Structures are given as structure tokens and as C-alpha cells.
Coordinates of C-alpha atoms in Angstrom, one line a residue:
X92 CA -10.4 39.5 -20.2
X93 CA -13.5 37.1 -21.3
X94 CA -11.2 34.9 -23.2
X95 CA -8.5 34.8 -20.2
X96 CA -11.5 33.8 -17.8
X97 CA -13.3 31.2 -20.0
X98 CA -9.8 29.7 -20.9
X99 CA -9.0 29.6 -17.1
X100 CA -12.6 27.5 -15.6
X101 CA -11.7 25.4 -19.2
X102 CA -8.4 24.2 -17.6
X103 CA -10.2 24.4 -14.5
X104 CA -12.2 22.1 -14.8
X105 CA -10.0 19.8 -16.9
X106 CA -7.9 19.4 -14.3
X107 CA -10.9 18.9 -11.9
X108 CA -12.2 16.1 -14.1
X109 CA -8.4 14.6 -14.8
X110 CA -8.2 14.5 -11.2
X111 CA -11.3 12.6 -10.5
X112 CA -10.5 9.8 -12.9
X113 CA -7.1 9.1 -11.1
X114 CA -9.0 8.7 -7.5
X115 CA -11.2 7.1 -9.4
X116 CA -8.9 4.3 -10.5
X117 CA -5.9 4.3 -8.6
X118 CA -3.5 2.0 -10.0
X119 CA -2.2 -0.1 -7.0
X120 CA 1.3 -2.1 -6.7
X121 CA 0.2 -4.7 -5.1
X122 CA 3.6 -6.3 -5.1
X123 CA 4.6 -3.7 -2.9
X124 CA 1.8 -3.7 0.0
X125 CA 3.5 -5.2 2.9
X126 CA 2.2 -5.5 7.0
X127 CA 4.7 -4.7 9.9
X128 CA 5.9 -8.3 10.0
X129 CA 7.1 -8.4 6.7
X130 CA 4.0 -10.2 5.3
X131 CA 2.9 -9.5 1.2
X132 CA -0.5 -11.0 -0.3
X133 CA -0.7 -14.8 -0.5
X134 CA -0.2 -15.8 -4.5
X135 CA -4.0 -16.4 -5.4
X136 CA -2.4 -17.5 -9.1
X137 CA -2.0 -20.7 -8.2
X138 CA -5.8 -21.2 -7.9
X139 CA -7.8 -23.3 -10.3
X140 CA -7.1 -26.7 -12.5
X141 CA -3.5 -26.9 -13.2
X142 CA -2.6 -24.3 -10.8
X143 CA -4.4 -22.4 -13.6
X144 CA -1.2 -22.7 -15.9
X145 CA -3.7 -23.7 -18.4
X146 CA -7.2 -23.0 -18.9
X147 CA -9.5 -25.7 -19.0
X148 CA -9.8 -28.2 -21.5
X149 CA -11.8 -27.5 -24.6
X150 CA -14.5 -30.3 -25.1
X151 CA -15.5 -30.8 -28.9
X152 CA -16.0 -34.3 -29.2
X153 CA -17.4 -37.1 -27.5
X154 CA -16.8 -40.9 -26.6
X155 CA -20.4 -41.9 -26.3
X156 CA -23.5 -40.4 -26.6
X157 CA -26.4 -41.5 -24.3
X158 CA -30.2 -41.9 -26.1
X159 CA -33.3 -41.0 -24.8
X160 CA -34.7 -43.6 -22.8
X161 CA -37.6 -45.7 -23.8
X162 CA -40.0 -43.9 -21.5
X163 CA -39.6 -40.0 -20.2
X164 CA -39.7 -40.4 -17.1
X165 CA -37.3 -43.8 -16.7
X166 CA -34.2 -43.2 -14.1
X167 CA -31.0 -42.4 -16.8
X168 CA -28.6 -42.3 -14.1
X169 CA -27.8 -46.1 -14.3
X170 CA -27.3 -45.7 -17.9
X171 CA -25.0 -42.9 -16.8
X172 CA -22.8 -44.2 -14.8
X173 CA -22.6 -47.2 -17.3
X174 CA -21.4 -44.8 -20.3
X175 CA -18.9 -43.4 -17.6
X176 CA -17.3 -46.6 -16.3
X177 CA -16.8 -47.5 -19.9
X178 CA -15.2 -44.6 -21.0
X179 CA -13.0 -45.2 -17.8
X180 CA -12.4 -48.8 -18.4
X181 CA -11.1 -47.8 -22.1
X182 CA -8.6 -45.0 -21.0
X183 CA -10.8 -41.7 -20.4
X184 CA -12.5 -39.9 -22.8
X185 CA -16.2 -37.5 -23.1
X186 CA -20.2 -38.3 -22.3
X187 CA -22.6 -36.6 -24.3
X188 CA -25.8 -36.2 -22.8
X189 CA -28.8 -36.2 -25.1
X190 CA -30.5 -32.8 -25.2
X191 CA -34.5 -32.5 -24.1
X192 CA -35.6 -33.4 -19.6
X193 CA -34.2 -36.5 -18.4
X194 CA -35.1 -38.0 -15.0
X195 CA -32.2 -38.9 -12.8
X196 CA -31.8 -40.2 -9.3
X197 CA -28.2 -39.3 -7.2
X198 CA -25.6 -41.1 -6.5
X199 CA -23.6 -40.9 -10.0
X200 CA -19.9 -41.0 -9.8
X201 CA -17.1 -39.6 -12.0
X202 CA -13.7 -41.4 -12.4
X203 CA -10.0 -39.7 -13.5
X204 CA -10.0 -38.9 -17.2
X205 CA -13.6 -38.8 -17.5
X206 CA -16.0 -35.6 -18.5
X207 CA -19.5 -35.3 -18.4
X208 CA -21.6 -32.9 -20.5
X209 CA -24.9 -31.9 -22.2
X210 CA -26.1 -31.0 -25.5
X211 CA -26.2 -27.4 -26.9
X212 CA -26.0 -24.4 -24.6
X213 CA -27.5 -25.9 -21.7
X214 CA -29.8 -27.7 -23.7
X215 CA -29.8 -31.4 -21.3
X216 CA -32.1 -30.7 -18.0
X217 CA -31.4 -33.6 -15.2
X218 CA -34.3 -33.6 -13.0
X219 CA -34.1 -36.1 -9.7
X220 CA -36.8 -37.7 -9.4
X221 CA -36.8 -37.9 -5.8
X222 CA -34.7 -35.8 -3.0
X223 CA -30.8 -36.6 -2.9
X224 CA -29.5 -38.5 0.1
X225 CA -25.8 -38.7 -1.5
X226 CA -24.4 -35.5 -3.8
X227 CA -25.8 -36.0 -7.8
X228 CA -22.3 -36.5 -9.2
X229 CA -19.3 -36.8 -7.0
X230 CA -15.8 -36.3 -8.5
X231 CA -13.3 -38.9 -7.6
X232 CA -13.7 -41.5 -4.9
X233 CA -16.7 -42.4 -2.8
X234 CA -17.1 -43.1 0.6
X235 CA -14.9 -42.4 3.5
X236 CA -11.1 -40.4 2.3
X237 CA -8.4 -42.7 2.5
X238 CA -5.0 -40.7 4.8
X239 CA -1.5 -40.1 3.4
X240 CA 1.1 -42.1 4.8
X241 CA 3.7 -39.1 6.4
X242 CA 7.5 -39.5 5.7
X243 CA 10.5 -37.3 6.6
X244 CA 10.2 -34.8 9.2
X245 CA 11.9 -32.0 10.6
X246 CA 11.2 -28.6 12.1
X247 CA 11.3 -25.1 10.5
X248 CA 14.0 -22.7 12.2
X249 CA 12.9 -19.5 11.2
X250 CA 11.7 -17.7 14.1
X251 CA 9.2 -15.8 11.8
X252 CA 7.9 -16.9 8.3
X253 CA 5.6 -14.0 6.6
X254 CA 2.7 -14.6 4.5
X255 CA 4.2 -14.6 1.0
X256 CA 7.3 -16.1 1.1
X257 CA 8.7 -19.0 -0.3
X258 CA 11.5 -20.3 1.6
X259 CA 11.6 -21.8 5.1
X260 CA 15.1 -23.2 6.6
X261 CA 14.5 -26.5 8.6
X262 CA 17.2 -27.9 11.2
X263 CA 17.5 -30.8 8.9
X264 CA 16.8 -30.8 4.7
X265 CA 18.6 -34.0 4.5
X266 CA 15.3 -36.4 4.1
X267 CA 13.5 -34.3 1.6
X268 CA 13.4 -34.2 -2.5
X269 CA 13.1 -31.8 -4.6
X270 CA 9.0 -32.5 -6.4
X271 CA 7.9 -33.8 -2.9
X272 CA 4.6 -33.5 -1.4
X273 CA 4.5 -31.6 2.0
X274 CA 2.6 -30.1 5.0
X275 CA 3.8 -26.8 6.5
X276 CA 2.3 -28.2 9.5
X277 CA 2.1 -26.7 13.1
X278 CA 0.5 -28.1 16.1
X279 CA -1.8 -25.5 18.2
X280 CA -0.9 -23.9 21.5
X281 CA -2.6 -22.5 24.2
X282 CA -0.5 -19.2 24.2
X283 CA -1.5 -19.0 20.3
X284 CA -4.5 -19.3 21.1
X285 CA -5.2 -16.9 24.0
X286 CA -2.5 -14.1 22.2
X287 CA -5.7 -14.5 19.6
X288 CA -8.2 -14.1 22.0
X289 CA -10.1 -17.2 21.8
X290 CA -9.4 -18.7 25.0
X291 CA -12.7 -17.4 27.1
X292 CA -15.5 -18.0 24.6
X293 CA -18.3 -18.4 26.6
X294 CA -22.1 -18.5 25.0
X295 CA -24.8 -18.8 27.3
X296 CA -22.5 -19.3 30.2
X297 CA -20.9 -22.4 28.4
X298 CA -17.3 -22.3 27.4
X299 CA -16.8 -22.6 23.8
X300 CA -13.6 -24.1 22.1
X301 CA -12.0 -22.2 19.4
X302 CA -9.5 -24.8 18.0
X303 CA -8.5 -27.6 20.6
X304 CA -4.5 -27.2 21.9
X305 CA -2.6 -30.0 19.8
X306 CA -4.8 -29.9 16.8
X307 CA -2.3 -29.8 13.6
X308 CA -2.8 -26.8 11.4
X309 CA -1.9 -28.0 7.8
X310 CA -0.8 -26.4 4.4
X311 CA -0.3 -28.8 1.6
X312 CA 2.7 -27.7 -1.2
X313 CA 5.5 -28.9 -3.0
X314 CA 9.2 -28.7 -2.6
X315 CA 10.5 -26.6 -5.8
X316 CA 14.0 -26.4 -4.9
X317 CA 16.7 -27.4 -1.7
X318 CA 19.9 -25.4 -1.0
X319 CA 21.1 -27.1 2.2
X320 CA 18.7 -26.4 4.7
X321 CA 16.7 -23.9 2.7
X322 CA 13.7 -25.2 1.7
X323 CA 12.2 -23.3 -1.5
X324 CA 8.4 -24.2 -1.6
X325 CA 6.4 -24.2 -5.1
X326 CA 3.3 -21.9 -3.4
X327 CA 4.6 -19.1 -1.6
X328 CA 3.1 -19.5 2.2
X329 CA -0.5 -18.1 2.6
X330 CA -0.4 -18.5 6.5
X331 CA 2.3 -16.9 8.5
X332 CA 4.7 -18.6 11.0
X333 CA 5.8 -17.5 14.7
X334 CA 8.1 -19.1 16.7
X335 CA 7.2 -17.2 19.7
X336 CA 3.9 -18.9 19.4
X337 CA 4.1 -22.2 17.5
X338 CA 6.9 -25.3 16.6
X339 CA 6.1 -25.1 12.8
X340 CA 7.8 -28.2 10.6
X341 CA 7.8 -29.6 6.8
X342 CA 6.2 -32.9 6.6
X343 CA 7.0 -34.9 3.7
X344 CA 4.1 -37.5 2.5
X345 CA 2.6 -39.6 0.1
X346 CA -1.2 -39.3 -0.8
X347 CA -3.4 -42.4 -1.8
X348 CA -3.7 -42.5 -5.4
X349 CA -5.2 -38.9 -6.7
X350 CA -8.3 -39.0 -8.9
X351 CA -7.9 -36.5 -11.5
X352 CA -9.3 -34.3 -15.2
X353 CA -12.9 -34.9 -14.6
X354 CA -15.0 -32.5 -15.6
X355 CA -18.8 -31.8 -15.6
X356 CA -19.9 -28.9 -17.4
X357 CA -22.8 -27.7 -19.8
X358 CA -26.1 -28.9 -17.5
X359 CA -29.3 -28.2 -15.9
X360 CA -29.6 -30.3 -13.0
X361 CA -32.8 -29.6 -11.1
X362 CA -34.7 -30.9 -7.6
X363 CA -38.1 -31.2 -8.2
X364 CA -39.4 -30.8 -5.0
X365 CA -37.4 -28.1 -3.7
X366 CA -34.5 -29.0 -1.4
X367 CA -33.5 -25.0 -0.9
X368 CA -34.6 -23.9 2.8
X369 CA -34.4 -27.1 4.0
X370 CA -32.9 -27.7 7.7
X371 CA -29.7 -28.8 8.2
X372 CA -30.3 -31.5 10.4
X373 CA -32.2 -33.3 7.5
X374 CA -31.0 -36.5 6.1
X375 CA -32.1 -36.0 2.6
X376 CA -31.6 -32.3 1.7
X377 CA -28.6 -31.0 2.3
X378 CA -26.1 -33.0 -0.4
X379 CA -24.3 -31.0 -2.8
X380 CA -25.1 -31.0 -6.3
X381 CA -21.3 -31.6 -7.4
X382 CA -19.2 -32.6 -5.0
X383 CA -15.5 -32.7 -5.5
X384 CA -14.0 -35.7 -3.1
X385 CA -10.7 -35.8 -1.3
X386 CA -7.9 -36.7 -3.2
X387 CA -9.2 -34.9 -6.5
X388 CA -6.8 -32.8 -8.6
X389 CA -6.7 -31.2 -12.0
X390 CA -10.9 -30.9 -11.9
X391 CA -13.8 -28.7 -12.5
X392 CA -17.5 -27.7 -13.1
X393 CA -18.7 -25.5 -15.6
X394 CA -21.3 -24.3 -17.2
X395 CA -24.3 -25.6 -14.7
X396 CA -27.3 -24.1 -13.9
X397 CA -28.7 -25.9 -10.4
X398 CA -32.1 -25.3 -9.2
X399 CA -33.8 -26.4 -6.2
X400 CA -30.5 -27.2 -3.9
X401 CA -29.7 -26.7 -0.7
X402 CA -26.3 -27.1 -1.0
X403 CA -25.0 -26.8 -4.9
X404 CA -21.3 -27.4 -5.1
X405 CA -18.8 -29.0 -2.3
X406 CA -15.1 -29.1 -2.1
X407 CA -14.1 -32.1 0.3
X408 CA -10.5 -31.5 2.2
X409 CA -7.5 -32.7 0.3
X410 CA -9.3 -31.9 -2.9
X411 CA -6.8 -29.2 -4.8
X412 CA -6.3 -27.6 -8.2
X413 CA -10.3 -27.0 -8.8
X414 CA -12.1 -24.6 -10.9
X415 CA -16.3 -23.9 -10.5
X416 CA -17.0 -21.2 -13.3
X417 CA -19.9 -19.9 -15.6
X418 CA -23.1 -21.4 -12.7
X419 CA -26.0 -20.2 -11.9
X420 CA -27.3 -21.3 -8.2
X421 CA -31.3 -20.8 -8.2
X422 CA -32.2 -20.7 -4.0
X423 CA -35.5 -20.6 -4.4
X424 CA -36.8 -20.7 -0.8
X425 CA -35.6 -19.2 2.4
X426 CA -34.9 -21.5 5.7
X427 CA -36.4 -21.9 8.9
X428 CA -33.6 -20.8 11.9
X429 CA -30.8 -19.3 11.9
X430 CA -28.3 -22.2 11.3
X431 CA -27.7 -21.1 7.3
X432 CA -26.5 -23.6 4.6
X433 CA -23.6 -22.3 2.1
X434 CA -23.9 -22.2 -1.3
X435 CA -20.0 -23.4 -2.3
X436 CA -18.3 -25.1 0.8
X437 CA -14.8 -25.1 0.5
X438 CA -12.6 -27.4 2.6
X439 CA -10.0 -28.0 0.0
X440 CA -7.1 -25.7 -1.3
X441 CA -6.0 -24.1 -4.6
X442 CA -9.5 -23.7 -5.9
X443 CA -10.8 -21.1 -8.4
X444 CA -14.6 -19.7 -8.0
X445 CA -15.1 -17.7 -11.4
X446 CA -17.7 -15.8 -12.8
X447 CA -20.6 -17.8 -10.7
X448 CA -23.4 -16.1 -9.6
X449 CA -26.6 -16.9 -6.9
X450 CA -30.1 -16.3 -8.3
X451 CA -33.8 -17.1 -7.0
X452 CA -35.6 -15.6 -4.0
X453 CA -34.3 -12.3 -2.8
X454 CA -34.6 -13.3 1.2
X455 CA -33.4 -16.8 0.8
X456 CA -30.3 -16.8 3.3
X457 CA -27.4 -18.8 2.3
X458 CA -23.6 -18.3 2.4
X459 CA -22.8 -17.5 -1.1
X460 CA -19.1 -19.4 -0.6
X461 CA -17.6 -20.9 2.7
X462 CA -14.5 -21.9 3.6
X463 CA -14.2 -24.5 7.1
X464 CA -12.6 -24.8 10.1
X465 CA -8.7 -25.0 8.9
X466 CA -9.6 -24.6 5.1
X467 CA -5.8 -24.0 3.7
X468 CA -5.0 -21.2 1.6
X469 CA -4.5 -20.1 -1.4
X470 CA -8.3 -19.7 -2.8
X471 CA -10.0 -17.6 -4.8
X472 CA -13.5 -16.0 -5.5
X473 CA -13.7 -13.7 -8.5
X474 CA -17.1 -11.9 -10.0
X475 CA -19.4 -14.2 -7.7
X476 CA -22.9 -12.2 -8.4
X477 CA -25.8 -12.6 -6.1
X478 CA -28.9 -11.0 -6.8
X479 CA -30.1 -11.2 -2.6
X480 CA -29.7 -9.1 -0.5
X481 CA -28.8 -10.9 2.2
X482 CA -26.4 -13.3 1.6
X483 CA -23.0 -13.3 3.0
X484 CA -19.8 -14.0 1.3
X485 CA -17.7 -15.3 4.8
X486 CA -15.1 -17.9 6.1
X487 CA -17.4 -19.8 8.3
X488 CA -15.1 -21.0 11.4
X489 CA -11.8 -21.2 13.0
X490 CA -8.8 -19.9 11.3
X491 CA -8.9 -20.6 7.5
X492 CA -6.1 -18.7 5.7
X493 CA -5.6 -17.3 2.2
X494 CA -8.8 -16.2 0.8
X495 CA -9.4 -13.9 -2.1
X496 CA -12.6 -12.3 -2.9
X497 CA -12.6 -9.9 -5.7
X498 CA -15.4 -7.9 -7.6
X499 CA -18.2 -9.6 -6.2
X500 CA -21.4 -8.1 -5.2
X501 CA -22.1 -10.1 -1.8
X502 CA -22.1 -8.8 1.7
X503 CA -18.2 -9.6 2.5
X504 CA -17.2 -10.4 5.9
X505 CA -13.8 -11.5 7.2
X506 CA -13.8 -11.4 11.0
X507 CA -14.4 -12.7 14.6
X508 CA -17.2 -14.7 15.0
X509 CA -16.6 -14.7 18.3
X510 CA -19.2 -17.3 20.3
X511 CA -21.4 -18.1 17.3
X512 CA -21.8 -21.5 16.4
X513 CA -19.7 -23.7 19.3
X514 CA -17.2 -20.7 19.1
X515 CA -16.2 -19.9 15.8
X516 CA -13.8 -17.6 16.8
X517 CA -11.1 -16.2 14.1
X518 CA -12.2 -17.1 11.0
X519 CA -9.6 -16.2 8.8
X520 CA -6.2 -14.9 8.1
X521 CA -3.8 -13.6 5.0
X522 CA -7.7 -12.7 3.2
X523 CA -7.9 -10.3 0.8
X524 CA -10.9 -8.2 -0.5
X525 CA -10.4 -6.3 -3.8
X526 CA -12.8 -4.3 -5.7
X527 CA -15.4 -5.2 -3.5
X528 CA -18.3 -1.9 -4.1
X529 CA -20.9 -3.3 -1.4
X530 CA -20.6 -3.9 2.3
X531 CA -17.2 -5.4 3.4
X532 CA -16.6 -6.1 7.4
X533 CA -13.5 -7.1 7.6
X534 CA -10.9 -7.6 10.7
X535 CA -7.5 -8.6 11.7
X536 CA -6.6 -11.3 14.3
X537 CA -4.3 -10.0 16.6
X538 CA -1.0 -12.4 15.1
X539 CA -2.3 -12.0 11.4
X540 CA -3.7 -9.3 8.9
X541 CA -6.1 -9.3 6.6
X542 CA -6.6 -6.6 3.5
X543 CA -9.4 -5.0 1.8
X544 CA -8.2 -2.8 -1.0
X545 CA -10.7 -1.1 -3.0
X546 CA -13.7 -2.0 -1.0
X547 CA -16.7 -0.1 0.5
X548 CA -18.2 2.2 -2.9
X549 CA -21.3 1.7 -1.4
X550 CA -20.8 2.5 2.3
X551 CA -17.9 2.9 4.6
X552 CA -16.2 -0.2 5.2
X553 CA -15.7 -2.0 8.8
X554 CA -13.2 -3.5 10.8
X555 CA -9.7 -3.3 11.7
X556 CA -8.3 -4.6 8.7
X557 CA -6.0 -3.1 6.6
X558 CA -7.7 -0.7 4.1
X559 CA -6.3 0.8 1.2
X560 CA -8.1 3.2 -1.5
X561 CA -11.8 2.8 0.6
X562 CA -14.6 4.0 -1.3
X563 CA -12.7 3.8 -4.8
X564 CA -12.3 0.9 -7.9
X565 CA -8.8 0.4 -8.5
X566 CA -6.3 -1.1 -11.0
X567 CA -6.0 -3.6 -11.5
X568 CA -9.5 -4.8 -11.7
X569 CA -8.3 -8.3 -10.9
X570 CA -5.8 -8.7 -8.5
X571 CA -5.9 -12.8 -9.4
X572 CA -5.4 -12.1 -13.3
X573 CA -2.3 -9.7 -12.3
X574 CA -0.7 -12.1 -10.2
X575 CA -1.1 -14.7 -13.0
X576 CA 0.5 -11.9 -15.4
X577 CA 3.4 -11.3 -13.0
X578 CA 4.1 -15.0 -12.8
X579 CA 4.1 -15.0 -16.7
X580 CA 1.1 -16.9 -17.4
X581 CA -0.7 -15.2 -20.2
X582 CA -3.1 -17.3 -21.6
X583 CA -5.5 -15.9 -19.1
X584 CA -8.1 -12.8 -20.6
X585 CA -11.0 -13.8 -19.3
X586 CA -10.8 -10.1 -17.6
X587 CA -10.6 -8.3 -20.9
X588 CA -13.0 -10.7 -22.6
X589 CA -16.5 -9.8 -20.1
X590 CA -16.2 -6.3 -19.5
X591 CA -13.6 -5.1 -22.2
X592 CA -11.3 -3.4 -19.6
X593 CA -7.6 -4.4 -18.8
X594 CA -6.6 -6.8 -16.4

């Protein structure tokens, strides 16, 4: 009878414990998650350099190697730029910058085929000597962003295109080529806007405008395939399409001549006298550390510790196929209001945030990463570590699309906004949270959904999203490294290689 009982709590609580493990880590097919409308997850794979096909380029060897300069403190940033236009001039190749402190003022830009790096494992420090008025290193062109010219035209007949999918069917395919650019583009309505809900912002009794009627909502891609009037696209949408509320069409164009594979990576890059807190109003303060300029392709950052900024990495519109990884951000002092500076601002598309994380003082607001008014989809955020405890992880304004955040430990909100700002209203649509253990808020606009899978460990989530498997970790751990998998690109194991767990 002792034997039966002790035999019985042992399967007891094996079972107990075996069942705890699977809530634990519900495996989740993701491929099969699907809204009402018939929209499926945006594919976040196509985020990064190279539509991250291929990791980044491995850097063992170098071009030219900058010395010391004959006194400490001497400016190196002419002598920078120098090395860089040369290695331009001559077809591309690496700077090496000289391990040790050296003294730098802003303004230094990067050309296509060009990458910029330091000695040892962080072992160069840039220090500006004064506070930047223009970002330290831009990547690509300077100045104001030159337009595409727009080509062939015609409208999309579908009278609903989900998030997800990959084909649209236009009244007319005849004008279009298979490897052309394009904009999914759609001009904004009034009935769009007030089936969202934006069209009575008011804030302290002043109307507000969400996004003004006309204003042309744009989704850069490429034409894969044509079968008639079937339009197959090389990104599967990340924004959905309703006839009932908008006259989507495909616009073919031709973008100025793309700056592309510049890289900086393996720095220290420090302001002096602190540019962190600073206003945003002020002239001087508030220029990225690394800015990635309109019209840049194929680049990235990483490996950068910045210190001192108030703004540390910028992603300007029409900027695509970017990757930020392996940075530390050191905020080291809060700011005075309430208008809060962003960390990463992203304005472009296609860009991978990987493995970056915020450190410095614990009350120093910031957004950790921002995405703009109209920021196109798909982008990604994966383990982006912050170490405050008030910072926010959150689409800033006015109906961005196709953002995923993923096992990071910032305060995550994807939601109405509502009158902040000059009415910010909507602030994104077709995001996804996954894995996210700390305080998610995330909502649904009324014609689009948002999903937070995994989310909430710490406390319940909020919103009116759609939630799936609150309160629990599930597989897999990386929703970006699966989708990468199912699209059979496998060089990627960066999941496996931090934490020693699958993918």
C-alpha cells in the first residue's frame, strides 16, 4: 500500500512538473496565426543588410591605417575623412583607426564601399572636442535627399489586401517589369481616417491633425514576379489594404543613385561635455551619433559604444536594408520637460536593431527605439536591453506599420496616442511583440491589428491587441530567426550562439 502511494505522488508530480514545462514554453505556429480579415504577421526576415541573406561582412584587413597625430589633442577628423575619400577614390576598401583617445570634431562622412573601424576590441575612443551641430559620421549623402522620379502607374483591384500577402492584382500590369522598384502607395481619406478615430483630436480645445486627407501613405518593394495582372511583390505587404476605405495603387520608380556597404563598427565615440538631457529645441545637441542618410542600402553599425548623446543612431527615410547590432548607448543625464529624445529613430524600412542595449542613468528618459510618422514596415527590434526603468520602447506618431519587437526588456507600447504631441493618434499597425517578459501596452486600431504573443511575465499585459500565451516564454524564442529559417536562410545562429537555446 506504501509502495502504491509513493509510486502514485511520484507520477504525480511528474506529470505536474511535465506539465509546467509545456505552459512554460508553448511552441507557437506562427505561420498559422491569422486576424478575421485574413491578415498573417508581416515577414520581419527581410530586415537588416542584404535583406539579411547574408550576415555582415567580416573585416580582417585594412586599406589604410591612420597614425597618431602629432599632438593628442589635434582634430583627426580631417585626416579621417582624407583616408576615407581615398579609399573611395580607389574603388572602396577598410580604415583602420589607431588604437589609444583621439580628438575628433563632427561632420565626417562615409561613401559606398567604404568601412570605418577601430583597433582591438574597442580599443580607438573618438572624443568631440566640442558639441556636434551635424551627426559624427553620416552614411551616404549629405545634405538635403534628392526624390525618385515616379514611372508607370496603375491601381490595385483587390477590394482587400491582408497584411502578409504577396500578391496584389492591378487594373493594368502592362507598364511594369519584373526587378522594379515600387510604392504600394495610397493616398489618405477622411472616411479612413474618422473609421480610425482620429478625426476629433482636440488638446486644449485646439483641433489636432492626425495625418492630413491626401497625404500618400508609401511602402517601398520590388516586383518579384508578373502573371497578367497579378502582381507578385518581393516583401510580402506589412500594411493592409481596404477598398472600402482607400484607392491603393503600385507605383513604379527610379531612385537617385543609392549609396551602399558602408560600415562603421568597432568604436568608442564619446561627447565630452554631455549632450544627453539636452532640449530638443537646441541647435547643437540633438544630432545622431551615426546617422544613416536617404538613399543608403546594404549598411550598418556595429560594435560602438556612444557616450554622452542625445540622440545615438538615426535612420533617415528611404534608407533600407540596415543593421545596428552589438552598441552600448550610455544616457547619462535625464532631460528637462516632457518632450523626450529617442535613442534609435527610425524613418527608414527593412532595418535590423540586434542585440543593442541602453546603459547610464536609471531615470534618464529616452525612447529606447522610434519609429516616425509613416515609418514603412517591415522592421525589427530583437534583445534591445535597457538597464532604466523608464524608458519606452514605442512607435512615436501616426500610423507606422510593421514593427517587430522581440525579447527585449523595455517598457513596450503599441497604441493610441491620442492628442499627445499635435495629435499623434494611431501609432502603429501589423506590430508584433514576442517574448516580451516586462510591461507591454499594446492596442489595435479599429481597421488594423496588432499582436503581442508571449508578453506580460512580469504583469498582466494591456490593450486590446491580440494576445496569445500572456504571462508565458514561448518557442520559438525568436520569431525573426524562425522566419529567416522558414524562408531557408540558415546562415543565421546568432540565437543559439548567446544564450545556447534554439531558435
Amino acid at each position: 500500500m506504501t509502495f502504491t502511494f509513493i509510486a502514485l505522488l511520484w507520477f504525480t508530480i511528474q506529470v505536474a512538473q511535465t506539465s509546467q514545462l509545456a505552459i512554460r514554453d508553448p511552441e507557437i505556429d506562427w505561420a498559422s496565426i491569422v486576424s478575421s480579415h485574413g491578415d498573417h504577421f508581416p515577414d520581419f526576415s527581410y530586415s537588416g543588410y542584404n535583406n539579411s541573406d547574408t550576415s555582415l561582412p567580416t573585416i580582417n584587413h585594412h586599406d589604410i591605417v591612420l597614425s597618431l597625430p602629432r599632438k593628442v589633442t589635434d582634430d583627426i577628423a580631417p585626416a579621417i575623412q582624407e583616408a576615407i575619400d581615398t579609399v573611395w577614390e580607389n574603388g572602396g576598401g577598410v580604415v583602420r583607426l589607431p588604437p589609444g583617445k583621439l580628438y575628433i570634431t563632427a561632420g565626417m562622412q562615409l561613401r559606398s564601399s567604404v568601412v570605418v573601424t577601430g583597433t582591438g576590441d574597442r580599443g580607438t575612443t573618438l572624443i568631440l572636442k566640442r558639441r556636434p551641430s551635424k551627426a559624427v559620421f553620416t552614411l551616404g549623402r549629405l545634405g538635403v535627399a534628392p526624390k525618385a522620379d515616379f514611372g508607370f502607374r496603375s491601381k490595385i483591384a483587390d477590394a482587400y489586401v491582408p497584411i502578409g500577402a504577396s500578391t496584389v492584382t492591378v487594373i493594368n500590369g502592362t507598364g511594369f517589369a519584373v526587378g522594379q522598384h515600387i510604392y504600394v502607395s495610397r493616398a489618405v481619406t477622411e472616411s479612413w481616417i474618422r473609421a480610425n478615430g482620429m478625426s476629433d483630436l482636440v488638446r486644449n480645445g485646439d483641433p489636432q491633425q492626425w495625418i492630413p486627407v491626401g497625404k500618400q501613405i508609401m511602402a517601398p518593394n520590388t516586383i518579384k514576379a508578373i502573371n497578367g495582372n497579378k502582381i507578385t511583390l518581393k516583401i510580402p505587404l506589412a500594411d493592409n489594404l481596404d477598398l472600402a476605405y482607400m484607392r491603393a495603387e503600385v507605383r513604379a520608380y527610379t531612385p537617385p543613385e543609392l549609396t551602399s556597404e558602408m560600415g562603421i563598427e568597432n568604436l568608442r565615440i564619446e561627447v565630452r561635455d554631455t549632450c544627453s538631457g539636452t532640449p530638443l529645441d537646441n541647435t547643437t545637441c540633438n544630432y545622431a551619433a551615426v546617422k544613416f542618410a536617404s538613399w543608403t542600402v546594404d549598411s550598418w553599425a556595429s560594435g560602438l559604444t556612444l557616450t554622452g548623446f542625445n540622440k545615438f543612431f538615426e535612420i533617415q527615410r528611404d534608407a533600407s536594408r540596415i543593421t545596428i547590432q552589438d552598441s552600448t548607448m550610455d544616457r547619462n543625464k535625464d532631460i528637462d520637460g516632457s518632450a523626450l529624445p529617442s535613442d534609435i529613430m527610425i524613418r527608414g524600412s527593412q532595418v535590423l536593431i540586434q542585440d543593442c542595449d541602453q546603459v547610464g542613468l536609471d531615470s534618464a528618459r529616452s525612447f529606447s527605439v522610434l519609429t516616425d510618422s509613416l515609418t514603412p514596415g517591415p522592421n525589427t527590434v530583437t534583445r534591445y536591453t535597457t538597464e532604466s526603468s523608464v524608458q519606452t520602447l514605442e512607435p512615436h506618431e501616426r500610423w507606422s506599420w510593421g514593427l517587430l519587437v522581440e525579447e527585449s526588456s523595455a517598457i513596450t507600447k503599441f497604441k493610441n496616442r491620442g492628442n499627445m504631441g499635435t495629435g499623434h493618434g494611431w501609432t502603429m499597425n501589423a506590430g508584433v511583440g514576442w517574448n516580451l517578459p516586462n510591461d507591454v501596452d499594446f492596442s489595435s486600431p479599429p481597421l488594423g491589428v496588432n499582436w503581442c504573443v508571449g508578453c506580460g511575465r512580469q504583469n498582466e499585459p494591456r490593450g486590446n491587441a491580440t494576445f496569445i500565451q500572456s504571462g508565458h516564454q514561448v518557442r520559438p524564442r525568436s520569431l525573426f530567426a524562425a522566419q529567416l529559417k522558414a524562408r531557408g536562410v540558415q546562415w543565421y545562429h546568432r540565437r543559439e550562439d548567446k544564450n545556447g537555446s534554439d531558435q
